[in-house]
Coordinates of C-alpha atoms and ligand atoms in Angstrom, one line a residue:
M97 CA 0.0 0.0 0.0
S98 CA 1.5 3.3 -1.0
R99 CA 1.9 6.1 1.7
S100 CA -0.7 8.4 0.2
E101 CA -3.4 5.7 0.2
H102 CA -2.9 4.7 3.7
P103 CA -6.1 5.0 5.8
L104 CA -4.2 7.0 8.5
V105 CA -3.1 9.5 5.8
E106 CA -6.7 9.7 4.7
A107 CA -7.8 10.3 8.3
Y108 CA -5.3 13.2 8.4
R109 CA -6.7 14.7 5.2
T110 CA -10.2 14.6 6.7
F111 CA -8.9 16.3 9.9
S112 CA -7.2 19.2 8.0
P113 CA -9.1 20.2 4.8
A114 CA -8.2 23.9 5.1
S115 CA -4.5 23.1 5.3
A116 CA -5.0 20.8 2.3
A117 CA -6.5 23.6 0.3
R118 CA -3.7 26.0 1.1
A119 CA -1.1 23.3 0.3
E120 CA -2.3 23.4 -3.3
H121 CA -1.3 27.1 -3.5
A122 CA 2.0 26.3 -1.8
Q123 CA 2.7 23.6 -4.4
A124 CA 2.5 26.3 -7.1
V125 CA 5.0 28.7 -5.4
F126 CA 7.4 26.5 -3.4
P127 CA 9.3 23.5 -4.7
G128 CA 7.6 20.5 -3.1
G129 CA 5.0 22.9 -1.6
D130 CA 7.3 24.2 1.2
T131 CA 10.0 26.8 1.8
R132 CA 11.8 24.9 4.5
S133 CA 12.7 21.2 4.0
S134 CA 13.2 20.3 7.6
A135 CA 9.7 21.5 8.6
H136 CA 8.0 19.7 5.7
Y137 CA 6.0 16.5 6.0
G138 CA 3.6 14.6 3.7
P139 CA 1.0 14.7 2.5
Y140 CA 1.2 18.4 3.5
P141 CA 1.9 20.3 6.7
L142 CA -0.7 21.9 8.9
V143 CA -1.0 25.6 8.1
M144 CA -0.9 27.5 11.4
E145 CA -2.8 30.6 12.1
S146 CA -1.9 31.5 15.6
A147 CA 0.0 30.3 18.7
D148 CA -0.1 31.1 22.3
G149 CA 2.0 29.4 25.1
C150 CA 2.2 25.7 24.2
V151 CA -0.9 25.6 21.9
M152 CA -0.9 26.3 18.1
T153 CA -4.2 26.7 16.2
D154 CA -4.3 25.6 12.5
A155 CA -6.4 26.8 9.6
D156 CA -9.2 24.4 10.5
G157 CA -9.3 25.6 14.1
N158 CA -7.5 22.4 15.4
R159 CA -5.6 23.1 18.5
V160 CA -2.3 21.2 18.9
L161 CA 0.1 21.1 21.8
D162 CA 3.5 22.3 20.4
F163 CA 6.2 19.9 21.4
M164 CA 8.2 21.0 18.4
N165 CA 8.8 24.6 19.5
N166 CA 10.3 25.5 16.2
F167 CA 12.9 22.8 16.5
T168 CA 13.7 23.5 20.2
S169 CA 14.1 27.3 19.8
L170 CA 11.0 28.5 21.7
I171 CA 12.1 27.9 25.2
H172 CA 9.0 29.8 26.5
G173 CA 6.6 28.6 23.9
H174 CA 4.7 31.2 21.8
A175 CA 3.8 34.8 22.5
Y176 CA 5.5 34.8 25.9
T177 CA 4.5 38.1 27.5
P178 CA 8.0 39.5 28.3
V179 CA 9.1 38.7 24.8
V180 CA 6.0 40.2 23.2
E181 CA 6.4 43.4 25.3
A182 CA 10.1 43.7 24.5
V183 CA 9.6 43.2 20.8
Q184 CA 6.7 45.7 20.7
H185 CA 8.8 48.2 22.6
Q186 CA 11.8 47.7 20.4
V187 CA 10.1 47.6 17.0
A188 CA 8.7 51.0 17.6
L189 CA 12.2 52.3 18.3
G190 CA 13.7 50.6 15.2
S191 CA 14.6 47.0 14.4
A192 CA 18.1 47.1 13.1
Y193 CA 20.6 49.9 13.4
A194 CA 23.9 48.5 12.1
A195 CA 25.2 49.9 15.4
P196 CA 25.3 48.5 18.9
S197 CA 22.3 48.6 21.2
A198 CA 22.2 48.4 25.0
E199 CA 20.4 45.1 24.8
Q200 CA 23.0 43.6 22.5
I201 CA 25.7 44.2 25.0
E202 CA 23.6 43.1 27.9
L203 CA 22.6 39.8 26.2
G204 CA 26.3 39.2 25.3
E205 CA 27.3 39.8 29.0
L206 CA 24.5 37.5 30.2
L207 CA 25.7 34.6 28.0
R208 CA 29.4 35.2 28.7
D209 CA 28.6 35.1 32.5
R210 CA 26.7 31.9 32.2
V211 CA 28.5 29.7 29.7
P212 CA 31.9 28.6 31.1
S213 CA 33.9 28.6 27.8
I214 CA 32.9 32.1 26.8
E215 CA 35.3 34.9 27.4
L216 CA 34.4 36.9 24.3
M217 CA 31.6 36.3 21.8
R218 CA 29.9 37.4 18.6
F219 CA 26.3 37.3 17.6
T220 CA 25.4 35.9 14.2
S221 CA 22.1 35.7 12.3
S222 CA 21.7 31.9 12.6
G223 CA 23.2 28.9 14.2
T224 CA 24.5 28.0 10.7
E225 CA 26.5 31.2 10.6
G226 CA 27.7 30.6 14.1
T227 CA 29.3 27.3 13.3
Q228 CA 30.7 28.7 10.0
M229 CA 32.4 31.4 11.9
A230 CA 33.7 29.0 14.5
V231 CA 35.3 26.9 11.8
R232 CA 36.8 29.9 10.1
C233 CA 38.2 31.1 13.4
A234 CA 39.8 27.7 14.0
R235 CA 41.3 27.5 10.5
A236 CA 42.7 31.0 10.8
A237 CA 44.1 30.2 14.3
T238 CA 45.8 26.9 13.3
G239 CA 46.6 27.4 9.7
R240 CA 45.1 23.9 9.1
Q241 CA 42.3 23.0 6.7
K242 CA 40.6 19.8 7.9
I243 CA 37.7 19.6 10.2
M244 CA 36.6 16.6 12.2
K245 CA 32.9 16.2 12.6
M246 CA 30.7 13.4 14.0
E247 CA 28.8 11.0 11.9
G248 CA 25.1 12.1 12.0
G249 CA 26.1 15.5 13.4
Y250 CA 24.3 18.5 12.1
H251 CA 25.7 22.0 12.3
G252 CA 23.5 24.0 9.9
S253 CA 22.5 24.4 6.3
Y254 CA 25.8 24.2 4.4
E255 CA 27.9 21.4 3.0
L256 CA 30.6 21.0 5.7
A257 CA 28.0 21.1 8.4
E258 CA 26.1 18.2 6.8
V259 CA 28.8 15.8 5.7
S260 CA 27.7 12.3 6.7
L261 CA 24.6 13.6 8.3
V262 CA 22.6 10.6 7.0
P263 CA 24.9 7.5 7.4
L264 CA 23.2 5.1 5.0
P265 CA 24.4 1.5 5.7
N266 CA 25.6 0.9 2.1
E267 CA 27.6 4.2 2.1
C268 CA 29.0 4.9 5.5
G269 CA 32.0 2.6 5.5
P270 CA 33.7 0.9 8.5
L271 CA 32.9 2.2 11.9
N272 CA 36.6 2.9 12.7
H273 CA 37.0 4.8 9.4
P274 CA 33.7 6.3 8.3
T275 CA 33.4 7.5 4.8
S276 CA 32.7 11.2 4.3
T277 CA 29.4 11.1 2.5
A278 CA 27.3 13.8 0.8
V279 CA 23.6 14.2 1.7
D280 CA 22.8 15.5 -1.8
A281 CA 24.4 16.1 -5.2
S282 CA 25.5 19.6 -4.3
F283 CA 28.6 18.8 -2.3
P284 CA 32.0 19.7 -3.7
D285 CA 34.6 16.9 -3.5
S286 CA 36.9 19.3 -1.7
V287 CA 34.5 19.6 1.2
L288 CA 34.3 15.8 1.5
A289 CA 38.1 15.5 1.4
D290 CA 38.5 18.1 4.1
T291 CA 36.1 16.5 6.5
I292 CA 37.2 13.7 8.7
I293 CA 34.2 11.8 10.1
C294 CA 34.3 10.3 13.6
P295 CA 31.6 7.9 14.9
Y296 CA 29.7 9.3 17.9
N297 CA 30.3 8.0 21.4
E298 CA 33.4 6.0 20.4
P299 CA 36.3 7.5 22.5
D300 CA 38.9 4.9 21.3
I301 CA 38.1 5.4 17.7
A302 CA 38.1 9.2 18.2
R303 CA 41.6 9.0 19.7
A304 CA 42.9 6.8 16.9
L305 CA 41.5 9.1 14.2
L306 CA 43.0 12.1 15.9
Q307 CA 46.3 10.3 16.1
E308 CA 46.1 9.6 12.4
H309 CA 44.9 13.0 11.1
G310 CA 45.5 15.3 14.0
A311 CA 48.4 17.3 12.4
D312 CA 46.0 18.4 9.6
I313 CA 42.9 19.1 11.7
A314 CA 42.0 22.7 12.6
A315 CA 38.9 21.9 14.7
V316 CA 36.8 19.1 16.1
I317 CA 33.1 20.1 16.1
V318 CA 30.7 18.1 18.2
E319 CA 27.1 18.5 19.6
P320 CA 27.0 17.4 23.2
M321 CA 23.9 15.5 22.1
L322 CA 23.4 14.1 18.6
G323 CA 20.3 16.2 17.8
S324 CA 19.1 15.3 14.2
M325 CA 19.9 11.6 14.6
G326 CA 17.6 10.9 17.5
M327 CA 18.7 13.0 20.5
V328 CA 21.6 10.7 21.5
P329 CA 23.4 12.0 24.6
A330 CA 27.2 12.1 24.5
S331 CA 28.9 9.9 27.0
P332 CA 31.1 11.8 29.4
E333 CA 34.1 9.5 28.3
F334 CA 33.6 10.5 24.7
L335 CA 33.6 14.3 25.3
A336 CA 36.5 13.9 27.8
A337 CA 38.5 12.0 25.1
L338 CA 37.8 14.7 22.6
R339 CA 38.9 17.4 25.0
E340 CA 42.1 15.6 26.0
E341 CA 43.2 14.7 22.5
T342 CA 42.4 18.1 21.0
Q343 CA 44.3 19.9 23.8
Q344 CA 47.4 17.7 23.2
R345 CA 47.3 18.5 19.5
D346 CA 46.4 22.2 19.5
I347 CA 43.2 21.5 17.7
V348 CA 40.3 23.8 18.4
L349 CA 37.4 22.0 20.2
I350 CA 34.1 23.4 19.2
F351 CA 30.9 22.5 21.1
D352 CA 27.8 23.1 19.0
E353 CA 25.3 24.0 21.7
V354 CA 22.7 25.4 19.4
I355 CA 20.3 22.8 20.8
T356 CA 21.8 21.8 24.1
L357 CA 22.2 25.2 25.7
R358 CA 18.8 24.7 27.2
L359 CA 19.9 21.7 29.3
H360 CA 21.6 23.8 31.9
E361 CA 22.0 27.6 32.6
G362 CA 25.6 27.1 31.3
G363 CA 24.8 24.7 28.6
A364 CA 25.7 21.0 28.3
Q365 CA 29.4 22.0 28.9
A366 CA 28.4 23.0 32.4
L367 CA 26.6 19.6 32.9
H368 CA 29.6 17.7 31.7
N369 CA 32.1 20.0 33.3
I370 CA 34.1 20.1 30.1
T371 CA 35.2 23.4 28.6
P372 CA 35.6 23.6 24.8
D373 CA 37.6 26.3 23.1
L374 CA 34.7 27.7 21.2
T375 CA 30.9 27.3 21.7
C376 CA 28.2 27.9 19.1
M377 CA 24.7 28.9 20.2
G378 CA 21.4 29.8 18.6
K379 CA 17.7 29.0 18.9
I380 CA 16.7 29.9 22.5
I381 CA 19.0 32.9 22.8
G382 CA 16.9 34.8 20.3
G383 CA 13.6 34.7 22.1
G384 CA 12.0 33.2 19.0
L385 CA 13.6 35.5 16.4
P386 CA 16.4 34.3 14.1
V387 CA 19.8 34.3 15.9
G388 CA 23.1 32.5 16.4
A389 CA 26.3 33.2 18.2
V390 CA 29.9 32.0 18.6
G391 CA 32.1 32.5 21.7
G392 CA 35.0 31.1 23.5
R393 CA 38.6 31.6 24.4
A394 CA 39.6 35.3 24.2
D395 CA 42.8 34.6 22.1
L396 CA 40.7 32.8 19.5
M397 CA 37.8 35.2 19.4
Q398 CA 40.2 38.2 19.1
L399 CA 40.8 37.0 15.6
F400 CA 37.5 38.6 14.7
S401 CA 38.5 41.9 16.2
P402 CA 38.4 44.8 13.7
N403 CA 41.7 45.9 15.3
Q404 CA 43.5 43.0 13.9
E405 CA 45.6 43.5 10.8
R406 CA 43.7 40.8 8.9
P407 CA 40.7 39.9 11.0
V408 CA 38.6 36.9 10.2
M409 CA 35.8 38.5 8.1
H410 CA 32.4 38.6 9.8
A411 CA 29.8 40.9 8.3
S412 CA 26.2 39.6 8.3
T413 CA 23.5 42.3 7.9
F414 CA 21.2 41.1 10.7
S415 CA 23.8 40.0 13.3
G416 CA 23.0 41.4 16.7
N417 CA 20.0 43.4 15.3
A418 CA 18.2 45.4 18.0
L419 CA 14.9 43.5 17.7
T420 CA 16.4 40.0 18.1
M421 CA 18.5 41.2 21.0
A422 CA 15.5 42.7 22.8
A423 CA 13.6 39.4 22.4
G424 CA 16.6 37.3 23.3
L425 CA 17.3 39.3 26.4
A426 CA 13.7 39.0 27.6
A427 CA 13.7 35.3 27.0
M428 CA 17.1 34.5 28.6
R429 CA 16.5 36.8 31.7
N430 CA 13.5 34.6 32.3
Y431 CA 15.3 31.3 31.9
N432 CA 17.6 30.2 34.7
Q433 CA 18.9 27.1 36.3
A434 CA 15.7 26.3 38.2
D435 CA 13.7 26.6 35.0
S436 CA 16.0 24.3 33.1
E437 CA 15.8 21.8 35.9
R438 CA 12.0 21.9 35.9
L439 CA 12.0 21.3 32.1
N440 CA 14.5 18.5 32.4
Q441 CA 12.3 16.8 34.9
L442 CA 9.3 17.2 32.6
G443 CA 11.4 15.6 29.9
E444 CA 12.0 12.6 32.2
R445 CA 8.3 12.3 32.9
L446 CA 7.5 12.4 29.1
R447 CA 10.1 9.7 28.3
E448 CA 8.8 7.4 31.2
G449 CA 5.2 7.9 30.0
F450 CA 6.0 7.2 26.4
N451 CA 8.1 4.2 27.2
Q452 CA 5.3 2.7 29.3
V453 CA 2.9 3.1 26.4
F454 CA 5.3 1.2 24.1
A455 CA 5.9 -1.5 26.7
N456 CA 2.1 -1.9 27.3
A457 CA 1.5 -2.1 23.5
G458 CA 4.3 -4.6 22.9
V459 CA 6.0 -2.3 20.4
N460 CA 9.8 -2.1 20.1
A461 CA 10.2 1.6 20.5
Q462 CA 12.2 3.9 22.8
A463 CA 11.7 7.5 23.9
Q464 CA 15.3 8.5 24.4
G465 CA 17.2 11.8 25.0
Q466 CA 18.2 13.9 27.9
G467 CA 16.5 16.6 30.0
S468 CA 13.9 18.5 28.0
L469 CA 14.9 16.9 24.7
T470 CA 13.3 13.6 23.6
N471 CA 13.2 11.5 20.5
I472 CA 11.1 8.4 19.7
L473 CA 13.0 5.7 17.8
F474 CA 11.7 2.3 16.8
S475 CA 14.4 0.3 18.4
S476 CA 14.5 -2.2 21.3
A477 CA 17.2 -0.3 23.1
A478 CA 18.3 3.4 23.2
T479 CA 20.7 4.2 20.4
G480 CA 24.3 5.3 21.0
N481 CA 25.3 6.5 17.6
A482 CA 24.0 7.7 14.3
R483 CA 24.2 4.3 12.6
Q484 CA 22.0 2.7 15.2
S485 CA 19.5 5.6 14.9
M486 CA 19.6 5.3 11.2
Q487 CA 18.9 1.5 11.4
A488 CA 15.9 2.2 13.7
M489 CA 14.5 4.7 11.2
I490 CA 15.0 2.2 8.3
D491 CA 13.3 -0.6 10.4
A492 CA 10.4 1.7 11.2
G493 CA 9.8 2.6 7.5
H494 CA 6.5 4.5 7.1
I495 CA 5.4 3.8 10.7
G496 CA 7.4 6.7 12.1
P497 CA 5.8 9.3 9.8
L498 CA 2.4 7.8 10.3
L499 CA 2.8 8.1 14.1
H500 CA 3.7 11.7 13.6
L501 CA 0.5 12.4 11.6
T502 CA -1.7 10.4 14.0
M503 CA -0.3 12.3 17.0
L504 CA -1.2 15.5 15.2
R505 CA -4.8 14.3 15.0
H506 CA -4.6 13.6 18.7
G507 CA -3.5 17.1 19.3
V508 CA 0.3 16.8 19.7
M509 CA 2.9 18.4 17.4
S510 CA 6.4 17.0 17.2
A511 CA 9.1 17.1 14.5
T512 CA 8.4 14.5 11.8
R513 CA 11.4 12.5 13.1
L514 CA 9.4 12.3 16.4
M515 CA 11.5 14.8 18.3
Y516 CA 9.7 16.4 21.3
C517 CA 10.9 19.3 23.4
I518 CA 9.4 21.0 26.4
S519 CA 8.9 24.7 26.9
T520 CA 8.3 26.6 30.1
A521 CA 4.7 27.0 29.0
M522 CA 4.2 23.4 29.8
G523 CA 3.7 21.4 33.0
D524 CA 2.7 17.9 34.1
A525 CA -0.8 18.3 32.6
E526 CA 0.6 18.9 29.1
V527 CA 3.1 16.1 29.4
D528 CA 0.4 13.7 30.5
R529 CA -1.8 14.8 27.6
A530 CA 1.1 13.9 25.2
V531 CA 1.4 10.5 26.8
A532 CA -2.4 10.0 26.4
A533 CA -2.2 11.1 22.8
L534 CA 0.6 8.5 22.2
E535 CA -1.5 5.8 23.8
A536 CA -4.4 6.6 21.5
S537 CA -2.2 6.9 18.5
V538 CA -0.3 3.6 19.1
S539 CA -3.6 1.8 19.5
E540 CA -4.7 3.1 16.1
L541 CA -1.4 2.2 14.6
L542 CA -1.1 -1.3 16.1
P543 CA -3.2 -3.1 13.5
Y544 CA -1.1 -1.6 10.7
I545 CA 2.2 -2.4 12.6
K546 CA 1.0 -6.0 12.9
T547 CA 0.3 -6.4 9.2
E548 CA 2.8 -3.9 7.6
R549 CA 5.8 -3.9 10.0
P550 CA 5.6 -6.9 12.3
N551 CA 9.3 -6.5 12.8
L552 CA 8.4 -3.7 15.2
L553 CA 6.5 -6.0 17.6
A554 CA 8.3 -7.1 20.8
A555 CA 9.1 -10.8 20.7
Ligands
PLP129 C1 23.1 21.5 16.5 C2 22.7 22.5 15.5 N1 23.7 23.4 15.0 C3 23.4 24.3 14.1 C4 22.1 24.5 13.7 C5 21.8 25.5 12.6 O1 21.1 26.6 13.2 P1 20.1 27.5 12.2 O2 19.0 26.6 11.8 O3 19.7 28.6 13.2 O4 21.0 28.0 11.2 C6 21.1 23.7 14.1 C7 19.7 23.8 13.6 O5 18.8 23.0 13.8 C8 21.4 22.7 15.1 O6 20.5 21.8 15.5

């Protein structure tokens, strides 16, 4: 049975006719009917009309709990009053000056004071630009070209940041020497050649690869949690090995905390008590507006200083714009260690509830992750690296996307890859509603799992 004919897809169409009608217009203006690939899903995404706190309302008036939060960026959910007030105030005073604003400096100070590795920092317009600038800084500092990144690691929307993002079993090579693979046909060979791929959570392999290639490597970039490939937490031994080996070889260690900053007031680096040389940030620090940042050791960050003879070039029209800075300052002033601990506990509650649902239904699936960040994978055990997550996605086939659509009908929005994150607008009641929605969705899916994907049933 093809995906578009599946009864659960038909049920989704019946649930969302107004979105379906708008999707036809979108088809005629955007390739594939969408302007952002990561947020797209079939047969068409719900068209949203408004959002408040943790609830979004679509074009048909369906209300869904937002566990997606624009891919983890809305730490306070939608239309959070302090952010709304800060934005209203600032927009009337002008949105972008190409000059510093008080809020820009204050938000910079707040982040510097919280995140252990940051002595100096720069704002960027996106997380993508933040990781790009970190890599350029590392290359300029070391005079080396190559970058080591993790298999399944995602650092933004450009080639280097996506090498080996999707480790297909027939392409990814041996675990101890992963092949640098392109995710699409746009990748220059030079980028693949300059990127050394390391498997996640394999400290011994990481050490061996750094021993082999270290002299040519400018930077190792790593997420403290493999976000795109199933919210896989890094083991402390893995991050410690990267820290030790990079230090010994004068390689710049970059933590990409674009997602993980929310796990602790000082980011995942504070949780792990490991200090990288550079840290990339984004998402929550902009209060819901586009943002990114890079910060770290003063001697490295000084390479961006306009007072240098040949500074690392960093322009970017909207970096540090007054509107984003006002929104970000309002959001971050209202997010402290106690808030992050509360959200992390809610995340635990969500994972426990989800896992109980799967156990009761006899389905091999896991809610895994850390703190307020969760991902469901159809696997009998939590995954530890990108290959295992990829295998779980392959095993699930169309069941993963069908669960996503069915959860929407039951009032819960996640990423299509079944990533759920918690905002401060949520409490126990919302988490429990998500668990109830999963229970209802899994019971609808179960007959199809039995006939179409029996491999997902527990033995
Ligand atoms: C870990 C990580 N790094 C970088 C980025 C890129 O950020 P942006 O989408 O703001 O460019 C993302 C985005 O999802 C991310 O998850």
